[in-house]
Amino acid sequence: KGSTFGRVQVGSVVHLETESSKMAFTIVTGKEANPLEGKISAESPIGSSLLGKKAGDKTEVETPSGTMYYRIISIT
């Protein structure tokens, strides 16, 4: 439903893993963003780095605490 050709877009639920954990985020517009509910803005550093990626892709995101590396497990 939220996936066009298996790539991340607004509306996608993206399942990610880091070296130490797994998580899932829903990519939403800025107005809908609510990190406590797992909804991250497509304009945020993580959201924008995921847009257009597909399952198996890796991305890195600069955060205040340093660079985070994520691998996309799946997109629904």
Tab-separated table of N, CA and C in Angstrom:
chain	number	residue	atom	x	y	z
A	1	LYS	N	0.808	-1.203	0.000
A	1	LYS	CA	0.000	0.000	0.000
A	1	LYS	C	0.844	1.257	0.000
A	2	GLY	N	1.860	1.374	0.851
A	2	GLY	CA	2.653	2.590	0.901
A	2	GLY	C	3.933	2.497	0.104
A	3	SER	N	4.011	1.528	-0.810
A	3	SER	CA	5.275	1.277	-1.474
A	3	SER	C	5.114	1.318	-2.993
A	4	THR	N	5.932	2.083	-3.670
A	4	THR	CA	5.949	2.120	-5.123
A	4	THR	C	7.238	1.450	-5.573
A	5	PHE	N	7.098	0.324	-6.244
A	5	PHE	CA	8.260	-0.421	-6.724
A	5	PHE	C	9.231	-0.736	-5.589
A	6	GLY	N	8.693	-0.913	-4.378
A	6	GLY	CA	9.528	-1.345	-3.267
A	6	GLY	C	10.489	-0.299	-2.743
A	7	ARG	N	10.213	0.962	-3.011
A	7	ARG	CA	11.097	2.025	-2.522
A	7	ARG	C	10.395	2.849	-1.449
A	8	VAL	N	11.195	3.413	-0.549
A	8	VAL	CA	10.659	4.198	0.559
A	8	VAL	C	10.072	5.498	0.033
A	9	GLN	N	8.863	5.805	0.480
A	9	GLN	CA	8.207	7.070	0.167
A	9	GLN	C	7.324	7.443	1.352
A	10	VAL	N	6.704	8.621	1.286
A	10	VAL	CA	5.778	9.025	2.347
A	10	VAL	C	4.666	7.980	2.405
A	11	GLY	N	4.393	7.490	3.608
A	11	GLY	CA	3.399	6.448	3.805
A	11	GLY	C	4.008	5.077	4.017
A	12	SER	N	5.277	4.918	3.682
A	12	SER	CA	5.942	3.629	3.862
A	12	SER	C	6.216	3.357	5.338
A	13	VAL	N	6.105	2.085	5.723
A	13	VAL	CA	6.605	1.637	7.026
A	13	VAL	C	7.939	0.965	6.723
A	14	VAL	N	8.996	1.501	7.335
A	14	VAL	CA	10.352	1.037	7.042
A	14	VAL	C	10.899	0.317	8.266
A	15	HIS	N	11.290	-0.937	8.079
A	15	HIS	CA	11.883	-1.734	9.149
A	15	HIS	C	13.392	-1.666	8.972
A	16	LEU	N	14.071	-1.193	10.028
A	16	LEU	CA	15.506	-0.927	9.980
A	16	LEU	C	16.248	-1.725	11.034
A	17	GLU	N	17.533	-1.913	10.793
A	17	GLU	CA	18.384	-2.448	11.848
A	17	GLU	C	19.667	-1.644	11.905
A	18	THR	N	20.196	-1.543	13.134
A	18	THR	CA	21.509	-0.960	13.361
A	18	THR	C	22.375	-2.097	13.880
A	19	GLU	N	23.590	-1.785	14.284
A	19	GLU	CA	24.449	-2.828	14.835
A	19	GLU	C	23.847	-3.450	16.088
A	20	SER	N	23.059	-2.672	16.817
A	20	SER	CA	22.594	-3.148	18.123
A	20	SER	C	21.084	-3.284	18.277
A	21	SER	N	20.285	-2.846	17.295
A	21	SER	CA	18.842	-2.900	17.502
A	21	SER	C	18.084	-2.925	16.183
A	22	LYS	N	16.792	-3.209	16.303
A	22	LYS	CA	15.883	-3.145	15.156
A	22	LYS	C	14.758	-2.187	15.511
A	23	MET	N	14.198	-1.526	14.490
A	23	MET	CA	13.134	-0.564	14.733
A	23	MET	C	12.308	-0.423	13.472
A	24	ALA	N	11.153	0.204	13.602
A	24	ALA	CA	10.316	0.476	12.439
A	24	ALA	C	9.805	1.904	12.548
A	25	PHE	N	9.780	2.587	11.437
A	25	PHE	CA	9.265	3.949	11.368
A	25	PHE	C	8.273	4.044	10.225
A	26	THR	N	7.267	4.886	10.399
A	26	THR	CA	6.389	5.250	9.301
A	26	THR	C	6.849	6.610	8.802
A	27	ILE	N	7.071	6.733	7.503
A	27	ILE	CA	7.504	7.994	6.917
A	27	ILE	C	6.248	8.831	6.635
A	28	VAL	N	6.188	10.021	7.212
A	28	VAL	CA	5.005	10.868	7.109
A	28	VAL	C	5.415	12.287	6.714
A	29	THR	N	4.410	13.155	6.476
A	29	THR	CA	4.700	14.561	6.210
A	29	THR	C	5.089	15.235	7.525
A	30	GLY	N	5.646	16.413	7.419
A	30	GLY	CA	6.072	17.138	8.613
A	30	GLY	C	4.945	17.369	9.600
A	31	LYS	N	3.739	17.617	9.109
A	31	LYS	CA	2.597	17.887	9.988
A	31	LYS	C	2.172	16.663	10.785
A	32	GLU	N	2.426	15.464	10.246
A	32	GLU	CA	2.000	14.221	10.893
A	32	GLU	C	3.066	13.628	11.815
A	33	ALA	N	4.273	14.162	11.760
A	33	ALA	CA	5.389	13.563	12.493
A	33	ALA	C	5.112	13.484	13.988
A	34	ASN	N	5.410	12.326	14.560
A	34	ASN	CA	5.301	12.108	15.998
A	34	ASN	C	6.249	10.969	16.353
A	35	PRO	N	7.507	11.322	16.701
A	35	PRO	CA	8.505	10.278	16.965
A	35	PRO	C	8.078	9.283	18.048
A	36	LEU	N	7.288	9.731	19.014
A	36	LEU	CA	6.855	8.813	20.068
A	36	LEU	C	5.933	7.722	19.528
A	37	GLU	N	5.284	7.990	18.396
A	37	GLU	CA	4.424	6.994	17.756
A	37	GLU	C	5.139	6.297	16.595
A	38	GLY	N	6.434	6.558	16.445
A	38	GLY	CA	7.190	5.928	15.367
A	38	GLY	C	6.961	6.569	14.015
A	39	LYS	N	6.419	7.798	14.011
A	39	LYS	CA	6.157	8.510	12.755
A	39	LYS	C	7.224	9.583	12.592
A	40	ILE	N	8.045	9.431	11.555
A	40	ILE	CA	9.097	10.422	11.334
A	40	ILE	C	8.863	11.149	10.020
A	41	SER	N	9.192	12.414	10.035
A	41	SER	CA	8.989	13.285	8.881
A	41	SER	C	9.928	12.902	7.746
A	42	ALA	N	9.396	12.967	6.518
A	42	ALA	CA	10.225	12.743	5.332
A	42	ALA	C	11.314	13.805	5.224
A	43	GLU	N	11.111	14.952	5.889
A	43	GLU	CA	12.104	16.030	5.834
A	43	GLU	C	13.170	15.904	6.923
A	44	SER	N	12.972	14.996	7.880
A	44	SER	CA	13.947	14.824	8.960
A	44	SER	C	15.220	14.181	8.408
A	45	PRO	N	16.324	14.262	9.153
A	45	PRO	CA	17.557	13.635	8.654
A	45	PRO	C	17.390	12.147	8.341
A	46	ILE	N	16.743	11.394	9.226
A	46	ILE	CA	16.555	9.959	8.962
A	46	ILE	C	15.586	9.764	7.807
A	47	GLY	N	14.442	10.446	7.867
A	47	GLY	CA	13.437	10.289	6.815
A	47	GLY	C	13.976	10.609	5.440
A	48	SER	N	14.670	11.731	5.324
A	48	SER	CA	15.169	12.124	4.004
A	48	SER	C	16.251	11.170	3.510
A	49	SER	N	17.022	10.573	4.418
A	49	SER	CA	18.067	9.636	3.987
A	49	SER	C	17.472	8.315	3.501
A	50	LEU	N	16.238	8.014	3.924
A	50	LEU	CA	15.596	6.755	3.540
A	50	LEU	C	14.801	6.857	2.245
A	51	LEU	N	14.338	8.057	1.903
A	51	LEU	CA	13.489	8.222	0.718
A	51	LEU	C	14.165	7.671	-0.530
A	52	GLY	N	13.432	6.858	-1.285
A	52	GLY	CA	13.951	6.313	-2.528
A	52	GLY	C	14.778	5.054	-2.379
A	53	LYS	N	15.118	4.691	-1.135
A	53	LYS	CA	15.907	3.480	-0.910
A	53	LYS	C	15.005	2.255	-0.988
A	54	LYS	N	15.619	1.060	-1.113
A	54	LYS	CA	14.862	-0.178	-1.154
A	54	LYS	C	15.413	-1.152	-0.107
A	55	ALA	N	14.676	-2.238	0.122
A	55	ALA	CA	15.106	-3.234	1.106
A	55	ALA	C	16.511	-3.718	0.780
A	56	GLY	N	17.333	-3.827	1.811
A	56	GLY	CA	18.720	-4.237	1.645
A	56	GLY	C	19.684	-3.069	1.558
A	57	ASP	N	19.168	-1.877	1.223
A	57	ASP	CA	20.029	-0.698	1.140
A	57	ASP	C	20.489	-0.271	2.528
A	58	LYS	N	21.626	0.395	2.545
A	58	LYS	CA	22.155	0.954	3.790
A	58	LYS	C	22.199	2.468	3.651
A	59	THR	N	22.069	3.141	4.792
A	59	THR	CA	22.163	4.597	4.785
A	59	THR	C	22.852	5.044	6.060
A	60	GLU	N	23.429	6.208	6.027
A	60	GLU	CA	24.018	6.778	7.235
A	60	GLU	C	23.401	8.137	7.476
A	61	VAL	N	23.244	8.452	8.754
A	61	VAL	CA	22.571	9.686	9.149
A	61	VAL	C	23.428	10.382	10.194
A	62	GLU	N	23.675	11.671	9.961
A	62	GLU	CA	24.403	12.457	10.948
A	62	GLU	C	23.425	12.880	12.045
A	63	THR	N	23.731	12.528	13.275
A	63	THR	CA	22.893	12.908	14.416
A	63	THR	C	23.748	13.697	15.393
A	64	PRO	N	23.102	14.366	16.356
A	64	PRO	CA	23.895	15.114	17.338
A	64	PRO	C	24.888	14.229	18.093
A	65	SER	N	24.583	12.935	18.219
A	65	SER	CA	25.477	12.043	18.964
A	65	SER	C	26.445	11.297	18.048
A	66	GLY	N	26.467	11.649	16.761
A	66	GLY	CA	27.401	11.009	15.836
A	66	GLY	C	26.681	10.381	14.662
A	67	THR	N	27.441	9.708	13.801
A	67	THR	CA	26.870	9.094	12.612
A	67	THR	C	26.217	7.766	12.973
A	68	MET	N	24.959	7.590	12.525
A	68	MET	CA	24.237	6.330	12.720
A	68	MET	C	24.149	5.618	11.377
A	69	TYR	N	24.312	4.320	11.401
A	69	TYR	CA	24.225	3.511	10.185
A	69	TYR	C	23.007	2.609	10.287
A	70	TYR	N	22.186	2.605	9.252
A	70	TYR	CA	20.964	1.801	9.219
A	70	TYR	C	20.952	0.928	7.978
A	71	ARG	N	20.367	-0.280	8.115
A	71	ARG	CA	20.113	-1.136	6.955
A	71	ARG	C	18.620	-1.368	6.884
A	72	ILE	N	18.050	-1.227	5.705
A	72	ILE	CA	16.608	-1.433	5.529
A	72	ILE	C	16.346	-2.931	5.403
A	73	ILE	N	15.563	-3.459	6.352
A	73	ILE	CA	15.202	-4.875	6.333
A	73	ILE	C	14.037	-5.085	5.368
A	74	SER	N	12.995	-4.270	5.524
A	74	SER	CA	11.826	-4.398	4.651
A	74	SER	C	11.058	-3.105	4.622
A	75	ILE	N	10.182	-2.990	3.622
A	75	ILE	CA	9.323	-1.807	3.455
A	75	ILE	C	7.909	-2.322	3.238
A	76	THR	N	6.959	-1.800	4.015
A	76	THR	CA	5.566	-2.209	3.815
A	76	THR	C	4.686	-0.995	3.669
